[in-house]
C-alpha cells in the first residue's frame, strides 16, 4: 500500500487513547486517518474510500445494537453486508479488531452473531490482541486463521507521566502507610463486577485487622443506577470514590496511590485497564479465564481469582498479606517493552502496508497480508 492512503476508523472517538496510540506510526508514515461515529456517518465515509484505502472497524456496538428497533437492526445488517462486498470489489481493504466476544450490552444477539460471520467472510485482516481470541469466540464464529493478525494491546507508558511519585499520590488521598489501597478504575458498568468487588473488600476487611483496607472506585457509572450504587457502598469500609469520568491528567494519581488494581469482570476478552495499570507498575487482579491465563498467567504482577466464586475468591486475595507484597518495577519491564506504544503502532503500520495486491472481480481475494505476530 502506497503512503498517504486514507484509513476510515469506526467508531472514531477523538479522546480514545487506544485509537490515538495505534495511529501514531501510520500517521508519521503519511496515512490520513478519518473517522465516523454513527451508522449514517459510516455509510457516507464508505463513499469517499478509493482503491487501497482502508476501512478499520473496531467496536461494533453502535452498528446493530444501537438501532432504534429490531427491524432497523435487520435493515442495517443487510446494508452493511452489501457495503462490505462493494468495498472489496472497489479495492478497499477492510480490517476488523476484535475487542469483545460480543457487545456487553446486547439487544439483538442473533443479529450480532450473524454480523460477526459476515465480517469473518468479508474482511481482509482480523486484528486480535489475545492469542486465544479465536478459541474464545469459537462458539460464535470460526475466525479464518489465515486472516488473523496478533498485535497486543499497547501499554500507555509515557502517555500520562507528570513526574508524580507514589508517596505524593497517596498523600493526596490521605492514605496512611498501614492502609492497603485497592483500586478499580474505568467505566463502572454491570459486566465489570464492581458490586462483587465491594462485597469482597468488605469481607476481606472483616477477616483481617492487620492493615486497614481502603477501596478506591474511579470511573463514570453507565448502564446502571448511580444512586443504587452509592446506596450500596458499605459504611464499615473506608471508601474513596470519584463516580465520574477521570480526566487524563488525574489517571496517574489514582494508579500510583493504589497498592493493587482489581478488575472483577464477569465477562472480558481484552482490557486496556490492565495495560494502564501495568504502565504505572501497579499489580493487577483478574478473573481466571482460559484466554487471560494464557495471556497474563506468567506475569509476576498478575493474580487470578475464581470467576465462579468471585466474592470469596477476591476476598481471599485481599485478606492475604502476600497479595500486597512489593512487586519490583523491573518485573513489569518485559511486558512493557513488548507492548510499548510506538512498537505496537509500528506493527499496526506494517499490517496496513501488508494489505497489498489486486482485487478479483468480487473482491474476495483482495490483498495478501503477511503473517504478523507478537515479536519477542
Tab-separated table of C-alpha atoms in Angstrom:
chain	number	residue	atom	x	y	z
A	1	UNK	CA	0.000	0.000	0.000
A	2	UNK	CA	1.481	3.343	-1.013
A	3	UNK	CA	1.976	6.033	1.587
A	4	UNK	CA	-0.753	8.576	2.122
A	5	UNK	CA	-3.694	6.199	1.851
A	6	UNK	CA	-6.846	7.024	3.768
A	7	UNK	CA	-7.839	4.963	6.825
A	8	UNK	CA	-11.504	5.230	7.836
A	9	UNK	CA	-11.888	4.316	11.531
A	10	UNK	CA	-15.178	3.340	13.162
A	11	UNK	CA	-16.141	4.256	15.770
A	12	UNK	CA	-13.620	7.082	15.967
A	13	UNK	CA	-13.671	8.706	19.396
A	14	UNK	CA	-11.145	11.529	19.417
A	15	UNK	CA	-10.210	11.136	23.064
A	16	UNK	CA	-9.739	7.363	22.960
A	17	UNK	CA	-6.094	6.696	23.883
A	18	UNK	CA	-6.051	3.234	22.270
A	19	UNK	CA	-7.036	4.627	18.863
A	20	UNK	CA	-4.619	7.526	19.192
A	21	UNK	CA	-1.691	5.264	20.091
A	22	UNK	CA	-2.450	2.838	17.268
A	23	UNK	CA	-2.416	5.621	14.674
A	24	UNK	CA	0.951	7.137	15.707
A	25	UNK	CA	3.274	5.310	13.296
A	26	UNK	CA	0.877	5.191	10.311
A	27	UNK	CA	0.268	8.938	10.640
A	28	UNK	CA	4.022	9.519	10.742
A	29	UNK	CA	4.282	7.470	7.527
A	30	UNK	CA	1.770	9.742	5.815
A	31	UNK	CA	-1.537	7.906	6.174
A	32	UNK	CA	-4.616	10.059	6.581
A	33	UNK	CA	-6.978	8.967	9.354
A	34	UNK	CA	-10.642	9.922	9.129
A	35	UNK	CA	-13.433	8.822	11.411
A	36	UNK	CA	-17.126	8.166	11.799
A	37	UNK	CA	-19.140	7.641	14.983
A	38	UNK	CA	-22.667	6.894	13.713
A	39	UNK	CA	-24.138	4.436	11.233
A	40	UNK	CA	-25.075	7.167	8.743
A	41	UNK	CA	-21.655	8.829	9.016
A	42	UNK	CA	-20.061	5.481	8.301
A	43	UNK	CA	-22.022	4.967	5.093
A	44	UNK	CA	-21.004	8.432	3.900
A	45	UNK	CA	-17.408	7.582	4.786
A	46	UNK	CA	-17.576	4.451	2.620
A	47	UNK	CA	-18.423	6.600	-0.401
A	48	UNK	CA	-15.162	8.545	-0.034
A	49	UNK	CA	-12.885	5.470	0.035
A	50	UNK	CA	-10.819	4.587	-3.028
A	51	UNK	CA	-8.737	1.616	-4.130
A	52	UNK	CA	-6.174	0.585	-1.470
A	53	UNK	CA	-7.740	2.821	1.171
A	54	UNK	CA	-8.580	1.026	4.422
A	55	UNK	CA	-11.722	0.700	6.480
A	56	UNK	CA	-10.859	-0.293	10.067
A	57	UNK	CA	-13.770	-1.449	12.223
A	58	UNK	CA	-13.273	-1.512	15.975
A	59	UNK	CA	-16.273	-1.701	18.347
A	60	UNK	CA	-19.406	-2.991	16.639
A	61	UNK	CA	-21.992	-1.934	19.246
A	62	UNK	CA	-23.116	1.293	17.511
A	63	UNK	CA	-23.998	-0.528	14.286
A	64	UNK	CA	-26.722	-3.031	15.183
A	65	UNK	CA	-27.183	-2.848	18.936
A	66	UNK	CA	-27.978	0.859	18.953
A	67	UNK	CA	-30.601	0.608	16.208
A	68	UNK	CA	-33.954	2.009	17.348
A	69	UNK	CA	-35.870	-1.223	16.586
A	70	UNK	CA	-35.147	-4.802	15.635
A	71	UNK	CA	-36.426	-4.142	12.106
A	72	UNK	CA	-33.943	-1.288	11.839
A	73	UNK	CA	-31.139	-3.581	13.049
A	74	UNK	CA	-32.100	-6.159	10.401
A	75	UNK	CA	-32.040	-3.434	7.734
A	76	UNK	CA	-28.650	-2.213	8.908
A	77	UNK	CA	-27.204	-5.725	8.755
A	78	UNK	CA	-28.319	-6.107	5.135
A	79	UNK	CA	-26.930	-2.669	4.240
A	80	UNK	CA	-23.574	-3.447	5.853
A	81	UNK	CA	-23.281	-6.814	4.149
A	82	UNK	CA	-23.797	-5.188	0.726
A	83	UNK	CA	-21.480	-2.312	1.616
A	84	UNK	CA	-18.611	-4.593	2.661
A	85	UNK	CA	-18.865	-6.577	-0.547
A	86	UNK	CA	-18.894	-3.339	-2.525
A	87	UNK	CA	-15.820	-2.080	-0.686
A	88	UNK	CA	-13.960	-5.267	-1.519
A	89	UNK	CA	-14.946	-5.064	-5.181
A	90	UNK	CA	-13.667	-1.465	-5.276
A	91	UNK	CA	-10.279	-2.484	-3.926
A	92	UNK	CA	-10.753	-1.142	-0.388
A	93	UNK	CA	-9.065	-3.158	2.354
A	94	UNK	CA	-11.063	-3.987	5.496
A	95	UNK	CA	-9.576	-4.623	8.957
A	96	UNK	CA	-11.606	-5.771	11.966
A	97	UNK	CA	-10.246	-5.504	15.509
A	98	UNK	CA	-11.960	-7.994	17.814
A	99	UNK	CA	-12.339	-6.079	21.075
A	100	UNK	CA	-15.081	-8.190	22.699
A	101	UNK	CA	-16.599	-11.642	22.458
A	102	UNK	CA	-19.889	-9.832	21.827
A	103	UNK	CA	-21.054	-6.339	22.838
A	104	UNK	CA	-21.508	-6.133	26.598
A	105	UNK	CA	-24.954	-4.580	26.359
A	106	UNK	CA	-26.644	-6.608	23.632
A	107	UNK	CA	-30.239	-6.321	22.407
A	108	UNK	CA	-30.065	-8.436	19.231
A	109	UNK	CA	-27.669	-11.286	19.904
A	110	UNK	CA	-28.613	-13.382	16.870
A	111	UNK	CA	-28.064	-10.443	14.514
A	112	UNK	CA	-24.701	-9.645	16.089
A	113	UNK	CA	-23.583	-13.259	15.678
A	114	UNK	CA	-24.614	-13.119	12.024
A	115	UNK	CA	-22.737	-9.846	11.641
A	116	UNK	CA	-19.573	-11.415	13.083
A	117	UNK	CA	-19.863	-14.152	10.463
A	118	UNK	CA	-20.307	-11.557	7.710
A	119	UNK	CA	-17.189	-9.796	8.989
A	120	UNK	CA	-15.197	-13.007	9.048
A	121	UNK	CA	-16.150	-13.669	5.413
A	122	UNK	CA	-15.556	-10.179	4.032
A	123	UNK	CA	-12.660	-8.544	5.905
A	124	UNK	CA	-9.053	-8.944	4.809
A	125	UNK	CA	-7.359	-8.908	8.214
A	126	UNK	CA	-8.685	-9.768	11.680
A	127	UNK	CA	-6.692	-7.999	14.361
A	128	UNK	CA	-6.726	-9.806	17.706
A	129	UNK	CA	-4.945	-8.703	20.868
A	130	UNK	CA	-5.027	-12.051	22.667
A	131	UNK	CA	-3.581	-15.167	21.016
A	132	UNK	CA	-6.549	-17.125	22.415
A	133	UNK	CA	-9.206	-14.917	20.775
A	134	UNK	CA	-10.207	-17.472	18.129
A	135	UNK	CA	-10.776	-20.082	20.814
A	136	UNK	CA	-12.728	-17.632	22.982
A	137	UNK	CA	-15.065	-16.870	20.048
A	138	UNK	CA	-15.326	-20.422	18.705
A	139	UNK	CA	-18.952	-20.837	19.769
A	140	UNK	CA	-19.874	-17.612	17.945
A	141	UNK	CA	-17.771	-17.632	14.788
A	142	UNK	CA	-14.915	-19.706	13.388
A	143	UNK	CA	-12.382	-16.966	12.699
A	144	UNK	CA	-10.441	-17.610	9.481
A	145	UNK	CA	-6.914	-18.415	10.720
A	146	UNK	CA	-5.249	-17.076	7.568
A	147	UNK	CA	-6.711	-13.634	8.285
A	148	UNK	CA	-5.751	-13.407	11.964
A	149	UNK	CA	-3.007	-10.961	12.917
A	150	UNK	CA	-1.890	-10.790	16.573
A	151	UNK	CA	-0.942	-7.323	17.784
A	152	UNK	CA	-1.197	-6.929	21.562
A	153	UNK	CA	-2.953	-4.037	23.204
A	154	UNK	CA	-0.391	-1.264	23.696
A	155	UNK	CA	0.635	-0.076	27.112
A	156	UNK	CA	0.229	3.583	27.994
A	157	UNK	CA	3.750	4.031	29.317
A	158	UNK	CA	4.805	7.653	28.949
A	159	UNK	CA	1.371	8.935	27.934
A	160	UNK	CA	0.229	10.099	31.364
A	161	UNK	CA	3.550	10.761	33.092
A	162	UNK	CA	3.776	14.017	35.069
A	163	UNK	CA	6.585	13.169	37.473
A	164	UNK	CA	4.211	12.434	40.349
A	165	UNK	CA	5.549	9.991	42.969
A	166	UNK	CA	3.564	7.252	44.741
A	167	UNK	CA	4.166	8.949	48.083
A	168	UNK	CA	2.713	12.258	46.888
A	169	UNK	CA	-0.173	10.440	45.196
A	170	UNK	CA	-1.040	8.588	48.406
A	171	UNK	CA	-0.831	11.758	50.467
A	172	UNK	CA	-3.310	13.428	48.085
A	173	UNK	CA	-5.862	10.791	49.178
A	174	UNK	CA	-4.798	10.884	52.844
A	175	UNK	CA	-3.721	7.255	52.643
A	176	UNK	CA	-1.654	6.099	55.599
A	177	UNK	CA	1.299	3.755	55.270
A	178	UNK	CA	-0.611	0.987	57.073
A	179	UNK	CA	-3.577	1.159	54.686
A	180	UNK	CA	-3.898	-1.191	51.711
A	181	UNK	CA	-5.394	0.716	48.787
A	182	UNK	CA	-7.395	-1.446	46.360
A	183	UNK	CA	-8.399	0.318	43.156
A	184	UNK	CA	-10.981	-0.151	40.451
A	185	UNK	CA	-10.582	2.396	37.659
A	186	UNK	CA	-12.580	2.653	34.453
A	187	UNK	CA	-16.228	2.898	33.474
A	188	UNK	CA	-18.427	1.264	36.112
A	189	UNK	CA	-20.792	-0.958	34.125
A	190	UNK	CA	-22.789	-4.070	35.126
A	191	UNK	CA	-20.477	-6.588	33.446
A	192	UNK	CA	-17.436	-5.256	35.286
A	193	UNK	CA	-18.432	-6.796	38.619
A	194	UNK	CA	-17.863	-3.760	40.843
A	195	UNK	CA	-20.660	-4.861	43.178
A	196	UNK	CA	-18.817	-8.138	43.782
A	197	UNK	CA	-15.601	-6.244	44.455
A	198	UNK	CA	-17.329	-4.092	47.087
A	199	UNK	CA	-18.668	-7.180	48.857
A	200	UNK	CA	-15.290	-8.903	48.609
A	201	UNK	CA	-13.435	-5.919	50.065
A	202	UNK	CA	-15.877	-5.729	52.980
A	203	UNK	CA	-15.480	-9.456	53.632
A	204	UNK	CA	-11.682	-9.205	53.481
A	205	UNK	CA	-11.688	-6.287	55.911
A	206	UNK	CA	-13.751	-8.326	58.367
A	207	UNK	CA	-11.317	-11.229	58.113
A	208	UNK	CA	-8.135	-9.315	58.820
A	209	UNK	CA	-7.248	-6.481	61.140
A	210	UNK	CA	-3.526	-6.383	60.406
A	211	UNK	CA	-3.826	-3.487	57.947
A	212	UNK	CA	-6.848	-1.433	57.060
A	213	UNK	CA	-8.333	-1.931	53.594
A	214	UNK	CA	-9.345	1.104	51.536
A	215	UNK	CA	-11.429	0.603	48.413
A	216	UNK	CA	-10.956	3.211	45.677
A	217	UNK	CA	-13.518	3.480	42.878
A	218	UNK	CA	-12.859	5.857	39.999
A	219	UNK	CA	-14.980	5.975	36.873
A	220	UNK	CA	-18.232	7.030	35.299
A	221	UNK	CA	-21.293	4.912	36.147
A	222	UNK	CA	-23.028	3.654	32.987
A	223	UNK	CA	-25.929	1.294	32.200
A	224	UNK	CA	-26.797	1.146	35.894
A	225	UNK	CA	-28.190	3.425	38.584
A	226	UNK	CA	-25.602	5.691	40.131
A	227	UNK	CA	-27.875	6.214	43.135
A	228	UNK	CA	-28.281	2.487	43.798
A	229	UNK	CA	-24.510	2.045	43.599
A	230	UNK	CA	-23.929	4.882	46.057
A	231	UNK	CA	-26.570	3.462	48.396
A	232	UNK	CA	-24.830	0.061	48.298
A	233	UNK	CA	-21.475	1.396	49.495
A	234	UNK	CA	-20.773	-0.007	52.985
A	235	UNK	CA	-20.152	2.359	55.845
A	236	UNK	CA	-17.939	-0.223	57.583
A	237	UNK	CA	-15.297	0.059	54.857
A	238	UNK	CA	-13.265	3.121	54.059
A	239	UNK	CA	-14.137	4.209	50.513
A	240	UNK	CA	-12.563	6.791	48.227
A	241	UNK	CA	-14.824	7.370	45.236
A	242	UNK	CA	-14.981	9.507	42.133
A	243	UNK	CA	-18.040	8.224	40.298
A	244	UNK	CA	-17.468	10.248	37.178
A	245	UNK	CA	-15.090	10.487	34.247
A	246	UNK	CA	-11.462	10.561	35.390
A	247	UNK	CA	-9.572	13.269	33.473
A	248	UNK	CA	-6.386	12.103	31.757
A	249	UNK	CA	-4.343	14.405	33.977
A	250	UNK	CA	-5.632	12.598	37.083
A	251	UNK	CA	-5.287	8.959	35.967
A	252	UNK	CA	-1.685	8.736	37.166
A	253	UNK	CA	-2.578	9.903	40.687
A	254	UNK	CA	-5.115	7.112	41.226
A	255	UNK	CA	-2.871	4.350	39.914
A	256	UNK	CA	0.254	5.465	41.756
A	257	UNK	CA	-1.675	5.671	45.031
A	258	UNK	CA	-3.011	2.113	44.745
A	259	UNK	CA	-1.335	-0.990	46.126
A	260	UNK	CA	-3.427	-3.238	43.896
A	261	UNK	CA	-5.791	-2.778	40.939
A	262	UNK	CA	-8.669	-5.254	40.795
A	263	UNK	CA	-10.713	-5.816	37.626
A	264	UNK	CA	-13.505	-8.217	38.691
A	265	UNK	CA	-15.085	-8.542	35.252
A	266	UNK	CA	-17.912	-11.006	34.723
A	267	UNK	CA	-17.069	-11.045	31.010
A	268	UNK	CA	-13.859	-9.897	29.359
A	269	UNK	CA	-11.828	-10.555	26.227
A	270	UNK	CA	-9.395	-7.636	26.303
A	271	UNK	CA	-8.843	-4.914	28.888
A	272	UNK	CA	-6.994	-1.675	28.345
A	273	UNK	CA	-7.236	-1.109	32.108
A	274	UNK	CA	-4.746	-3.942	32.678
A	275	UNK	CA	-2.234	-2.266	30.392
A	276	UNK	CA	-2.916	1.082	32.029
A	277	UNK	CA	-2.182	-0.357	35.474
A	278	UNK	CA	0.974	-2.045	34.222
A	279	UNK	CA	2.134	1.290	32.787
A	280	UNK	CA	2.333	2.560	36.378
A	281	UNK	CA	3.722	-0.746	37.744
A	282	UNK	CA	0.554	-1.373	39.747
A	283	UNK	CA	-0.119	-5.106	40.360
A	284	UNK	CA	-3.369	-6.439	38.948
A	285	UNK	CA	-6.077	-8.976	39.879
A	286	UNK	CA	-8.039	-10.573	37.006
A	287	UNK	CA	-10.573	-13.399	36.561
A	288	UNK	CA	-9.016	-16.804	35.918
A	289	UNK	CA	-10.390	-17.319	32.407
A	290	UNK	CA	-8.520	-19.539	29.929
A	291	UNK	CA	-7.586	-16.759	27.486
A	292	UNK	CA	-6.486	-14.448	30.307
A	293	UNK	CA	-4.404	-17.185	31.903
A	294	UNK	CA	-2.739	-17.757	28.507
A	295	UNK	CA	-2.036	-14.072	28.076
A	296	UNK	CA	-1.169	-12.936	31.616
A	297	UNK	CA	-0.782	-16.044	33.775
A	298	UNK	CA	3.027	-15.983	33.713
A	299	UNK	CA	3.293	-12.308	34.671
A	300	UNK	CA	4.580	-11.950	38.268
A	301	UNK	CA	2.420	-8.845	38.809
A	302	UNK	CA	-0.885	-10.581	37.929
A	303	UNK	CA	-3.046	-12.593	40.339
A	304	UNK	CA	-6.123	-14.536	39.225
A	305	UNK	CA	-9.401	-15.074	41.066
A	306	UNK	CA	-12.023	-17.768	40.560
A	307	UNK	CA	-14.848	-16.246	38.419
A	308	UNK	CA	-17.235	-18.963	39.647
A	309	UNK	CA	-16.918	-17.601	43.197
A	310	UNK	CA	-15.789	-14.006	42.706
A	311	UNK	CA	-16.648	-12.579	46.122
A	312	UNK	CA	-14.977	-15.289	48.199
A	313	UNK	CA	-12.046	-15.620	45.807
A	314	UNK	CA	-11.279	-11.910	45.617
A	315	UNK	CA	-11.784	-11.568	49.383
A	316	UNK	CA	-9.215	-14.326	49.976
A	317	UNK	CA	-6.687	-12.459	47.840
A	318	UNK	CA	-7.359	-9.150	49.586
A	319	UNK	CA	-7.091	-10.764	53.021
A	320	UNK	CA	-3.739	-12.367	52.151
A	321	UNK	CA	-0.825	-10.034	53.027
A	322	UNK	CA	1.221	-11.632	50.243
A	323	UNK	CA	-1.103	-10.011	47.683
A	324	UNK	CA	0.290	-6.669	48.783
A	325	UNK	CA	3.940	-7.664	48.819
A	326	UNK	CA	6.039	-5.203	46.885
A	327	UNK	CA	6.465	-6.121	43.223
A	328	UNK	CA	9.723	-4.760	41.894
A	329	UNK	CA	9.083	-2.397	38.963
A	330	UNK	CA	11.609	-4.392	36.934
A	331	UNK	CA	9.105	-7.272	36.890
A	332	UNK	CA	6.894	-5.176	34.579
A	333	UNK	CA	9.721	-4.329	32.180
A	334	UNK	CA	9.467	-7.306	29.764
A	335	UNK	CA	5.713	-6.804	29.376
A	336	UNK	CA	6.029	-3.049	28.924
A	337	UNK	CA	8.795	-3.480	26.354
A	338	UNK	CA	6.659	-5.929	24.331
A	339	UNK	CA	3.674	-3.588	24.415
A	340	UNK	CA	5.397	-0.206	24.099
A	341	UNK	CA	3.090	2.259	22.305
A	342	UNK	CA	5.417	3.019	19.384
A	343	UNK	CA	6.289	-0.655	18.962
A	344	UNK	CA	2.631	-1.707	18.667
A	345	UNK	CA	1.802	1.266	16.445
A	346	UNK	CA	4.709	0.337	14.173
A	347	UNK	CA	3.394	-3.215	13.914
A	348	UNK	CA	-0.008	-1.783	13.010
A	349	UNK	CA	1.656	0.317	10.305
A	350	UNK	CA	3.229	-2.882	8.944
A	351	UNK	CA	-0.189	-4.537	8.901
A	352	UNK	CA	-1.575	-1.665	6.825
A	353	UNK	CA	1.424	-1.756	4.497
A	354	UNK	CA	0.991	-5.501	4.067
A	355	UNK	CA	-2.525	-5.078	2.735
A	356	UNK	CA	-1.407	-5.135	-0.908
A	357	UNK	CA	-2.457	-6.886	-4.085
A	358	UNK	CA	-5.163	-6.688	-6.661
A	359	UNK	CA	-8.790	-7.426	-6.033
A	360	UNK	CA	-10.638	-10.008	-8.025
A	361	UNK	CA	-13.978	-9.209	-9.573
A	362	UNK	CA	-15.808	-9.894	-6.332
A	363	UNK	CA	-13.060	-8.581	-4.059
A	364	UNK	CA	-12.915	-11.953	-2.295
A	365	UNK	CA	-9.167	-12.392	-2.747
A	366	UNK	CA	-8.154	-8.787	-2.268
A	367	UNK	CA	-4.694	-8.408	-0.908
A	368	UNK	CA	-2.278	-10.644	0.867
A	369	UNK	CA	-1.382	-9.887	4.449
A	370	UNK	CA	1.859	-11.416	5.596
A	371	UNK	CA	1.555	-13.169	8.965
A	372	UNK	CA	2.270	-10.681	11.710
A	373	UNK	CA	2.623	-11.868	15.253
A	374	UNK	CA	3.843	-10.692	18.612
A	375	UNK	CA	7.556	-10.191	18.436
A	376	UNK	CA	9.793	-11.061	21.336
